[in-house]
PDB file of C-alpha atoms in Angstrom:
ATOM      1  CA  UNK A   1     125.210  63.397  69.603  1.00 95.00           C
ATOM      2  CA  UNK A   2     128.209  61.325  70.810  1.00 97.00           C
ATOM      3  CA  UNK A   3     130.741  62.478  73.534  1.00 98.00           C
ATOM      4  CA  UNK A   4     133.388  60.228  74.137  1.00 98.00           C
ATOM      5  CA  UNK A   5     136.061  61.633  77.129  1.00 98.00           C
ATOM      6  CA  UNK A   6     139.093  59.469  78.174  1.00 98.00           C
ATOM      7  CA  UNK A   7     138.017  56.226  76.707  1.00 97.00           C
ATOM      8  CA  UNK A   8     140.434  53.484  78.348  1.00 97.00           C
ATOM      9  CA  UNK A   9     140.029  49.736  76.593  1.00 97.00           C
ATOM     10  CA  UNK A  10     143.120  46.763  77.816  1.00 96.00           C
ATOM     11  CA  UNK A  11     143.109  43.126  77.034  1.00 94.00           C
ATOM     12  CA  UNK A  12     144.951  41.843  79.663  1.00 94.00           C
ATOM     13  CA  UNK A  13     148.160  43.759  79.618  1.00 93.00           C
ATOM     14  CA  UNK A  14     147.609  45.159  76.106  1.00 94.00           C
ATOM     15  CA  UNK A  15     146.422  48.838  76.146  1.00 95.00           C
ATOM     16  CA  UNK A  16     144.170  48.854  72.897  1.00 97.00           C
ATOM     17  CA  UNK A  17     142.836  52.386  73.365  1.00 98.00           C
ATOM     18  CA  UNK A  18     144.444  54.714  75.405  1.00 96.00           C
ATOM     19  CA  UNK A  19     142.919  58.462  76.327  1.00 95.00           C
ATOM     20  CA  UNK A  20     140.509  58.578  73.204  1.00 97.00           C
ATOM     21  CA  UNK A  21     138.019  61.611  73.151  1.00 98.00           C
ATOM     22  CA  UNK A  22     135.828  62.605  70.515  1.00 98.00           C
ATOM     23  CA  UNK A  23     132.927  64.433  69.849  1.00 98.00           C
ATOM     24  CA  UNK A  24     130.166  63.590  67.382  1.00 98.00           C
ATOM     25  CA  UNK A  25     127.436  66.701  66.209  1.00 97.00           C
ATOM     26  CA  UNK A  26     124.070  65.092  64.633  1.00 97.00           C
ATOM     27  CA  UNK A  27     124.450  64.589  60.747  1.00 97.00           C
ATOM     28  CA  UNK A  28     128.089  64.107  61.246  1.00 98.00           C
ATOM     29  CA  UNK A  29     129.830  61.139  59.181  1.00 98.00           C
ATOM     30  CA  UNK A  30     133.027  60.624  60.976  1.00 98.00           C
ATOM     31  CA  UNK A  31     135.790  58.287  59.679  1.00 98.00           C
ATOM     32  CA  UNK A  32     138.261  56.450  61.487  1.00 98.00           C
ATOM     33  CA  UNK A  33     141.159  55.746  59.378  1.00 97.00           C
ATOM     34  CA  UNK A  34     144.489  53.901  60.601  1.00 96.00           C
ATOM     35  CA  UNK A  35     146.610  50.812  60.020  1.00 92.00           C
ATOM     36  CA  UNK A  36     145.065  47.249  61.169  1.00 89.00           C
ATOM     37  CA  UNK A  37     145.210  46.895  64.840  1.00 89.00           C
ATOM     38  CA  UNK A  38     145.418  50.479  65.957  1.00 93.00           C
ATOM     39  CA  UNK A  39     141.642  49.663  67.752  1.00 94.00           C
ATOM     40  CA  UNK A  40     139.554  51.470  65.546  1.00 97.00           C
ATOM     41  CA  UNK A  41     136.791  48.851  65.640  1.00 95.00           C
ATOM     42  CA  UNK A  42     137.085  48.523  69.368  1.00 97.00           C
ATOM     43  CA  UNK A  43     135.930  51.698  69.591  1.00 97.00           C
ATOM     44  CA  UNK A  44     132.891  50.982  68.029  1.00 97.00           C
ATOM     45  CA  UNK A  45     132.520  47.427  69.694  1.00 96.00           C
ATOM     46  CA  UNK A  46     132.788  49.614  73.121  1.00 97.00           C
ATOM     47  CA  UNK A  47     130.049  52.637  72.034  1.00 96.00           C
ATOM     48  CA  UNK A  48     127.549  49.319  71.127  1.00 96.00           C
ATOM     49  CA  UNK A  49     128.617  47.660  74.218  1.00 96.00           C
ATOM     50  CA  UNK A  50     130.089  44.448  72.875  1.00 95.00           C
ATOM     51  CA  UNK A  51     133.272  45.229  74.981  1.00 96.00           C
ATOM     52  CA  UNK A  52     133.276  46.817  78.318  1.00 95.00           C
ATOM     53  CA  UNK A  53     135.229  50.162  78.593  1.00 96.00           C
ATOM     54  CA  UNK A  54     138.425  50.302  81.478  1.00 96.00           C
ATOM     55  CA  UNK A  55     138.196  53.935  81.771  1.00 97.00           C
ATOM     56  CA  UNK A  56     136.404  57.370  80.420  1.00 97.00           C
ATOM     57  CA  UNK A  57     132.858  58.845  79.947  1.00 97.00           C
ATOM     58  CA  UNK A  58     130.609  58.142  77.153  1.00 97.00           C
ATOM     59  CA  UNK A  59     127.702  60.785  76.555  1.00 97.00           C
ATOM     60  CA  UNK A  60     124.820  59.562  73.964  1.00 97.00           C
ATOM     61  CA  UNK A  61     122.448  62.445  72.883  1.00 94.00           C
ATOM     62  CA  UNK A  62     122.838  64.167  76.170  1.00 94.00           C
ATOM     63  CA  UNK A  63     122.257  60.680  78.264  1.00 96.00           C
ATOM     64  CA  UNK A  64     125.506  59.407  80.010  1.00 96.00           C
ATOM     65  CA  UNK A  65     126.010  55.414  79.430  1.00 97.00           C
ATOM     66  CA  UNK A  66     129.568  55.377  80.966  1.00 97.00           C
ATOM     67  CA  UNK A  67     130.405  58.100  83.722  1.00 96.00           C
ATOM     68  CA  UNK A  68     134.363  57.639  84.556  1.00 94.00           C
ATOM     69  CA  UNK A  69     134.492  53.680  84.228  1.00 94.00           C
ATOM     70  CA  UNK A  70     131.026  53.574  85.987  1.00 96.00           C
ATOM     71  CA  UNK A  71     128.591  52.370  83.544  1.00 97.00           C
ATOM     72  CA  UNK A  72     124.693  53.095  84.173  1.00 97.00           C
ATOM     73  CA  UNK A  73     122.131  50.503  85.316  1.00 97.00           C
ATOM     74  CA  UNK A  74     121.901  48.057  82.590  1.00 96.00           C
ATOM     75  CA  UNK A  75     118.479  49.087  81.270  1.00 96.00           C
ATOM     76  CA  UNK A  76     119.471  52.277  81.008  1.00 96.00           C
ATOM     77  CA  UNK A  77     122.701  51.208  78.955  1.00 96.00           C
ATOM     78  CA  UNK A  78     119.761  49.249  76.571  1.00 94.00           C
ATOM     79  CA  UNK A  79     117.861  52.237  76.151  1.00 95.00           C
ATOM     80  CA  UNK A  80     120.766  53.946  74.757  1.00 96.00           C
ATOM     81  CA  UNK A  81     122.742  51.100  72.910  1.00 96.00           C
ATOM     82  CA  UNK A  82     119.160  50.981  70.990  1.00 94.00           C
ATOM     83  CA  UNK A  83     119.524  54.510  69.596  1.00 95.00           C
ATOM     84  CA  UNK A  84     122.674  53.234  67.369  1.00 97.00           C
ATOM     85  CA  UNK A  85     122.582  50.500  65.170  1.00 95.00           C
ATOM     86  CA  UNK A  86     125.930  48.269  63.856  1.00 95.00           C
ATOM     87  CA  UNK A  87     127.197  46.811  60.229  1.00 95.00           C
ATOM     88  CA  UNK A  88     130.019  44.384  60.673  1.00 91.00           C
ATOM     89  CA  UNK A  89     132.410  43.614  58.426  1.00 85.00           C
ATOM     90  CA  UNK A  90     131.337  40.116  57.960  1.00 81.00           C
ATOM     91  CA  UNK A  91     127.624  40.151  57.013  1.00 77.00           C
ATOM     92  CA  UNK A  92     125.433  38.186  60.015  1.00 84.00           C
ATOM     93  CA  UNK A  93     122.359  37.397  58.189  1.00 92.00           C
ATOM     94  CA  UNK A  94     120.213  34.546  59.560  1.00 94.00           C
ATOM     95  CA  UNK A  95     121.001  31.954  57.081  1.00 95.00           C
ATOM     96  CA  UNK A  96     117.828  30.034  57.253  1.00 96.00           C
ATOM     97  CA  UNK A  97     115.518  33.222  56.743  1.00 96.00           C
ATOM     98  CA  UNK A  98     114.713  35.042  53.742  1.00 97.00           C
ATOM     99  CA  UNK A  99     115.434  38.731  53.413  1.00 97.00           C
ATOM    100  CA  UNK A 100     112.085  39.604  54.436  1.00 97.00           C
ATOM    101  CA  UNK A 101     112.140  37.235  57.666  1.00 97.00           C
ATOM    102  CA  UNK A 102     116.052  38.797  58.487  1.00 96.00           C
ATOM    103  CA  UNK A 103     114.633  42.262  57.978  1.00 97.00           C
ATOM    104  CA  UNK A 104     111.028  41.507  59.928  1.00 97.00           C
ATOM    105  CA  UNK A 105     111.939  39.447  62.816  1.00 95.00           C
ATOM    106  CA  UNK A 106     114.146  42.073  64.868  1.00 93.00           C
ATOM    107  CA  UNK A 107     111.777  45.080  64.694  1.00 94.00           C
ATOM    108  CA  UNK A 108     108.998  43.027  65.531  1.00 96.00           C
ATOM    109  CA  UNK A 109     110.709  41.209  68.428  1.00 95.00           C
ATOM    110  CA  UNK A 110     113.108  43.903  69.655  1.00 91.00           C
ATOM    111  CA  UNK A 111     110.861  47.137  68.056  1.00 91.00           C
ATOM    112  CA  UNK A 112     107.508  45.449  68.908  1.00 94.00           C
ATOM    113  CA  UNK A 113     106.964  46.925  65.735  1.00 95.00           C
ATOM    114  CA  UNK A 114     103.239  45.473  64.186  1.00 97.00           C
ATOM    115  CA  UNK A 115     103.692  42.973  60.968  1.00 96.00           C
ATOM    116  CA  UNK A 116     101.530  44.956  58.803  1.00 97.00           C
ATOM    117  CA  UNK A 117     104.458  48.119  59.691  1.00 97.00           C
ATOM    118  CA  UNK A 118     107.293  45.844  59.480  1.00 97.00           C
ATOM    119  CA  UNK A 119     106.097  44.623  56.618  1.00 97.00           C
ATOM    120  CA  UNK A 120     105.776  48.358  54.760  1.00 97.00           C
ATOM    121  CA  UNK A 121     108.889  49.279  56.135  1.00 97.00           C
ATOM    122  CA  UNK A 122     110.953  46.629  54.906  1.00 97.00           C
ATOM    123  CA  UNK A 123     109.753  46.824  51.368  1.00 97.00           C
ATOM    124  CA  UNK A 124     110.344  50.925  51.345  1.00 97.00           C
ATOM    125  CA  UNK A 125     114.020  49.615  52.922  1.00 97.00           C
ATOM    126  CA  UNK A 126     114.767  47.306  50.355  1.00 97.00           C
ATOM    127  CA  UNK A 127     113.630  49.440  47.437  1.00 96.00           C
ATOM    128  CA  UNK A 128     115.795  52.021  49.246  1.00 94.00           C
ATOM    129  CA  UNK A 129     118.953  49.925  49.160  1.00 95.00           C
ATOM    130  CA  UNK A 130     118.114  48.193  45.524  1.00 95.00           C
ATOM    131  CA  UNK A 131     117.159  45.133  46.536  1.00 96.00           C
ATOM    132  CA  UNK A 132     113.468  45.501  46.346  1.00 96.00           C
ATOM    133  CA  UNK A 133     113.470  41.921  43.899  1.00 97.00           C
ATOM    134  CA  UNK A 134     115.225  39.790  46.486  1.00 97.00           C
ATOM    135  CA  UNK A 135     112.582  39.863  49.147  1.00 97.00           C
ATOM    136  CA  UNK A 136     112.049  36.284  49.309  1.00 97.00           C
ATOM    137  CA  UNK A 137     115.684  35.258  48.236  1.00 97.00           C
ATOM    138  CA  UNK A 138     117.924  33.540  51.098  1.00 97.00           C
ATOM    139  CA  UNK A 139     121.104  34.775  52.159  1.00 96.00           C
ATOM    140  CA  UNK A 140     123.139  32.071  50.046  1.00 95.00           C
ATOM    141  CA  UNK A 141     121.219  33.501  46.681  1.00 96.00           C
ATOM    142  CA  UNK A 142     123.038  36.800  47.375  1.00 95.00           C
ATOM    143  CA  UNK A 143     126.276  38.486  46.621  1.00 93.00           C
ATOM    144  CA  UNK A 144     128.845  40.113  49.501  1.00 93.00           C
ATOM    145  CA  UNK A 145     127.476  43.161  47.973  1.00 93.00           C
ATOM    146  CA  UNK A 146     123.994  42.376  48.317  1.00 95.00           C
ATOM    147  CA  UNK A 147     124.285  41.028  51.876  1.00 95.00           C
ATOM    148  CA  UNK A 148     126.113  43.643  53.153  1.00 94.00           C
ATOM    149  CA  UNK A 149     123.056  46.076  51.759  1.00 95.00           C
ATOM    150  CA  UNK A 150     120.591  44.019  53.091  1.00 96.00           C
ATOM    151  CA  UNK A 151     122.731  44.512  56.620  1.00 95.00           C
ATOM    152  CA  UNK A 152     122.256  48.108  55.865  1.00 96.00           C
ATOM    153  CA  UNK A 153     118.495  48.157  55.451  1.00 96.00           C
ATOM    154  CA  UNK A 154     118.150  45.530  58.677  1.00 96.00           C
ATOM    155  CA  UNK A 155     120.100  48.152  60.792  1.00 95.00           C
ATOM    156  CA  UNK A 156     117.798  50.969  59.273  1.00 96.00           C
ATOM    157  CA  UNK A 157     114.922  48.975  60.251  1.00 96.00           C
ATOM    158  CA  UNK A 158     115.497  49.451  63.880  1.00 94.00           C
ATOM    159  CA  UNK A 159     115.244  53.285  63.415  1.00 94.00           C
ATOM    160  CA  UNK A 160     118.876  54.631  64.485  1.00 96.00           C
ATOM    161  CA  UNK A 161     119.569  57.867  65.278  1.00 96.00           C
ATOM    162  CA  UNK A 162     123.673  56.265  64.682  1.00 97.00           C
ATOM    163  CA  UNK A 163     124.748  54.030  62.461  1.00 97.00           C
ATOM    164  CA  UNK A 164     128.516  52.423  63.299  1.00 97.00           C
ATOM    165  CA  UNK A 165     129.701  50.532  60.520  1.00 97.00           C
ATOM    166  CA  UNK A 166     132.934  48.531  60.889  1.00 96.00           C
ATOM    167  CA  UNK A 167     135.030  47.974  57.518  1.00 94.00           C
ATOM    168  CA  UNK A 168     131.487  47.252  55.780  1.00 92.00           C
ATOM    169  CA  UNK A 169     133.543  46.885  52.407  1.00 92.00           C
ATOM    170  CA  UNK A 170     136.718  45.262  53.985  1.00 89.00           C
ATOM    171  CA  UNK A 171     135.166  41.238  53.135  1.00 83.00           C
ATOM    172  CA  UNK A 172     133.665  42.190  49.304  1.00 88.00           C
ATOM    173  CA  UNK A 173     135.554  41.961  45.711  1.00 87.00           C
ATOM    174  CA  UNK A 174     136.257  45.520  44.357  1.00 85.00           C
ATOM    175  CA  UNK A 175     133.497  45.687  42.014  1.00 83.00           C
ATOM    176  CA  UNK A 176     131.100  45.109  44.894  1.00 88.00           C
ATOM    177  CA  UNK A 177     132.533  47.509  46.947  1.00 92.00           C
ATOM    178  CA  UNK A 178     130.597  50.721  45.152  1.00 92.00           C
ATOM    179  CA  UNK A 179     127.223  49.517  45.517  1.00 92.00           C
ATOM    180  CA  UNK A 180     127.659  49.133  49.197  1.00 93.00           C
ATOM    181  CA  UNK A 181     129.181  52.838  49.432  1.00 94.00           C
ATOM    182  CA  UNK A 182     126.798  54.079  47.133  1.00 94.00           C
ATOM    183  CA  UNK A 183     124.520  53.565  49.737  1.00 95.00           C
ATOM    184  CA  UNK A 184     126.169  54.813  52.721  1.00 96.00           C
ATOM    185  CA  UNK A 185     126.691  57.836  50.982  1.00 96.00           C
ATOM    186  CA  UNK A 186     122.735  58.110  50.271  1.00 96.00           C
ATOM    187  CA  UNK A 187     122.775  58.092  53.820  1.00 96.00           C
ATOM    188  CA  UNK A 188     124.994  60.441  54.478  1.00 96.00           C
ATOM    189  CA  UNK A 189     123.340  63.148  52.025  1.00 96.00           C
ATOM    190  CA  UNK A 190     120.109  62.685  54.486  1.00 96.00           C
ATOM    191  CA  UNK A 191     121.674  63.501  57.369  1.00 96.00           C
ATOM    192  CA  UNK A 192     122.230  60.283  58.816  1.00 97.00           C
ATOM    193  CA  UNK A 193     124.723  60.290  61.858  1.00 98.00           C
ATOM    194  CA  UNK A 194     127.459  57.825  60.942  1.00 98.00           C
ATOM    195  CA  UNK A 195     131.097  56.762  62.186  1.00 98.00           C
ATOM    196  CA  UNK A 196     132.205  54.333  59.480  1.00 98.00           C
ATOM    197  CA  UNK A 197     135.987  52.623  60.383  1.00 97.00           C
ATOM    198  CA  UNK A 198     137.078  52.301  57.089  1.00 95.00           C
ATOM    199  CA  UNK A 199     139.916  51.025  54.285  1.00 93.00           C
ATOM    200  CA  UNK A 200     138.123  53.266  52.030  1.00 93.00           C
ATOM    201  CA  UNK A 201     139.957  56.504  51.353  1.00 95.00           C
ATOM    202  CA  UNK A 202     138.146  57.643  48.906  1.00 93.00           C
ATOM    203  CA  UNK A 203     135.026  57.583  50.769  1.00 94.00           C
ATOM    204  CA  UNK A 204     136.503  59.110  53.898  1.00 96.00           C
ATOM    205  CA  UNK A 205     137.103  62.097  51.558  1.00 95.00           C
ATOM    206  CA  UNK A 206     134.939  62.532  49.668  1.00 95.00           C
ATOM    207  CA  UNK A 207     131.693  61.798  52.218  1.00 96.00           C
ATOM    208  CA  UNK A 208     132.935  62.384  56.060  1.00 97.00           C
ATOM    209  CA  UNK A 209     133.278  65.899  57.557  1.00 97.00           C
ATOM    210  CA  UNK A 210     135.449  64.496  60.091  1.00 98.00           C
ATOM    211  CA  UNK A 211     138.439  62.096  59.916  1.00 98.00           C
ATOM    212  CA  UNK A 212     140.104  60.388  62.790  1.00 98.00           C
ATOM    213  CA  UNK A 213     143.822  58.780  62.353  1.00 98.00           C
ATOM    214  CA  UNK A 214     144.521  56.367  64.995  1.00 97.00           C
ATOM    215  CA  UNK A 215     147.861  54.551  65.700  1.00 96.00           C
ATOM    216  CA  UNK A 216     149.207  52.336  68.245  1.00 95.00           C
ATOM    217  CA  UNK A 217     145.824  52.855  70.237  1.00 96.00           C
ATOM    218  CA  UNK A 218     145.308  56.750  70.215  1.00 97.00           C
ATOM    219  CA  UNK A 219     143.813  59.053  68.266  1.00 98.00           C
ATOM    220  CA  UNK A 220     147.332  60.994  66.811  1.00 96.00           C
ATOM    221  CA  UNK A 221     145.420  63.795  64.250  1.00 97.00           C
ATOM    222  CA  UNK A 222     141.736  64.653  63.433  1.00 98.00           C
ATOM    223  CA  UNK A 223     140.247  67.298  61.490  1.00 98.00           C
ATOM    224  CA  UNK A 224     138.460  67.938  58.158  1.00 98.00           C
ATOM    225  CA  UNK A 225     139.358  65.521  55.449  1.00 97.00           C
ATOM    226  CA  UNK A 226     140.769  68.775  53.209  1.00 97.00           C
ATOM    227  CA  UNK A 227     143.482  68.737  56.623  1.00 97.00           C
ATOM    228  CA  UNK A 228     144.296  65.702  56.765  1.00 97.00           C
ATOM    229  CA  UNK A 229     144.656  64.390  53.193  1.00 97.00           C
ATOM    230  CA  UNK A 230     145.710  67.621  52.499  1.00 96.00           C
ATOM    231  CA  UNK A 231     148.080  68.920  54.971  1.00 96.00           C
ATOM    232  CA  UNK A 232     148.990  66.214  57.364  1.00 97.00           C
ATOM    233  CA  UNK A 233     150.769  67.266  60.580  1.00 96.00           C
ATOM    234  CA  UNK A 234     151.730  64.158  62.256  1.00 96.00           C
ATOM    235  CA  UNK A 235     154.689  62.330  60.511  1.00 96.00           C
ATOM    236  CA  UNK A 236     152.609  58.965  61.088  1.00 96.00           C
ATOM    237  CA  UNK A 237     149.596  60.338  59.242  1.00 97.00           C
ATOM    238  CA  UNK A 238     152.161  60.958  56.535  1.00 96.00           C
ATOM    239  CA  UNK A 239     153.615  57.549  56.417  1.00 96.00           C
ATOM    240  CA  UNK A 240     150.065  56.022  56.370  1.00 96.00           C
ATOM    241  CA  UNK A 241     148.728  57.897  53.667  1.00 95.00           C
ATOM    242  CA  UNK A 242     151.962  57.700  51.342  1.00 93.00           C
ATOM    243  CA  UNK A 243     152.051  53.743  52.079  1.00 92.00           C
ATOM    244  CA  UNK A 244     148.087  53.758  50.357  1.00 86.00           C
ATOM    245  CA  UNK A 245     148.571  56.064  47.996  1.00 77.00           C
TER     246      UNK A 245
END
């Protein structure tokens, strides 16, 4: 689904990802683990194309969007950008819209999706994500929790084939923190193709197939989350997981 092959990403003289390759299969749910800073959320920020990429190949369901640095011609880097959809750690609701309007508005302007649709599809969304009563409500009526859900059922509105979520849990109060996974992991048990950068080690065992542990900008171990809460190999992996745990 995703191929990612030398991915290069500086900010001025700081390298913030250096020679990162992965490979995503459909129905995947891939976490990236690591200490803050290690450019796990660039990673992301680069697949949606908020950051331009220095170096590599990027491969979306067989299309290429970056080919050694070169990207592809800009509607061709829309057309594929569209196939994955984003949840940021801080929730970007339209403030002045209900839930309805937030969930509406983008897959009829971007989707040309028809009201009556939009309109059937965000109710089925909401119910989906438990938040079927709040329709109407504005963003300010809501919990972190609740935003971040509606965030979830905004992106699902657009009809990903990827979901990237970035620390979705990172700005909520504990007790918040398991509706929003509860949901992701619905997700997950339908198949949906995820990469989730996350704080959340419990999740990252108990719902990816695949874990990445980045430091310092690279990619140091991956494999199944059995190997590497488990069995670490690298003696930074180690340190990591003994300074959570």
């Amino acid at each position: 689904m995703i191929e990612i092959q030398g991915l290069k990403k500086s900010f001025g003289k700081l390298e913030v990802l250096k020679n990162i390759s992965f490979t995503v299969e459909r129905g995947d749910v891939v976490a990236i683990i690591g200490s803050s800073g290690s450019g796990k959320s660039t990673i992301l920020r680069c697949l949606i194309n908020l950051e331009q990429i220095d170096g590599g190949t990027v491969t979306v369901d067989g299309e290429p969007m970056i080919e050694d640095g070169r990207y592809v011609p800009p509607a061709e880097v829309k057309k594929i950008t569209a196939k994955m959809g984003m949840v940021f750690q801080s929730f970007n609701l339209f403030p002045h819209m209900t839930v309805r309007q937030n969930l509406m508005m983008p897959a009829m302007t971007v989707k040309k999706m028809p009201k009556g649709e939009a309109l059937e599809e965000c109710i089925k969304l909401l119910d989906k994500v438990g938040l079927a009563d709040k329709i109407d409500a504005y963003p300010s009526k809501l919990s972190g929790g609740q935003k971040q859900r509606v965030e979830i059922a905004r992106s699902l509105m657009m009809k990903p084939e990827i979901i990237l979520f970035d620390e979705p849990t990172s700005a909520l109060d504990p007790e918040l923190t398991g509706e929003v996974l509860a949901v992701m992991k619905q997700l997950a048990q339908e198949h949906m193709t995820m990469i989730v950068v996350t704080h959340e080690m419990a999740f990252a065992r108990e719902v990816a197939n695949k874990v990445l542990f980045m430091h310092d900008g690279e990619i140091l171990e991956s494999g199944t989350p059995e190997q590497i809460f488990g069995n670490p190999q690298e003696v930074r992996t180690r340190e990591f997981l003994r300074s959570i745990f």
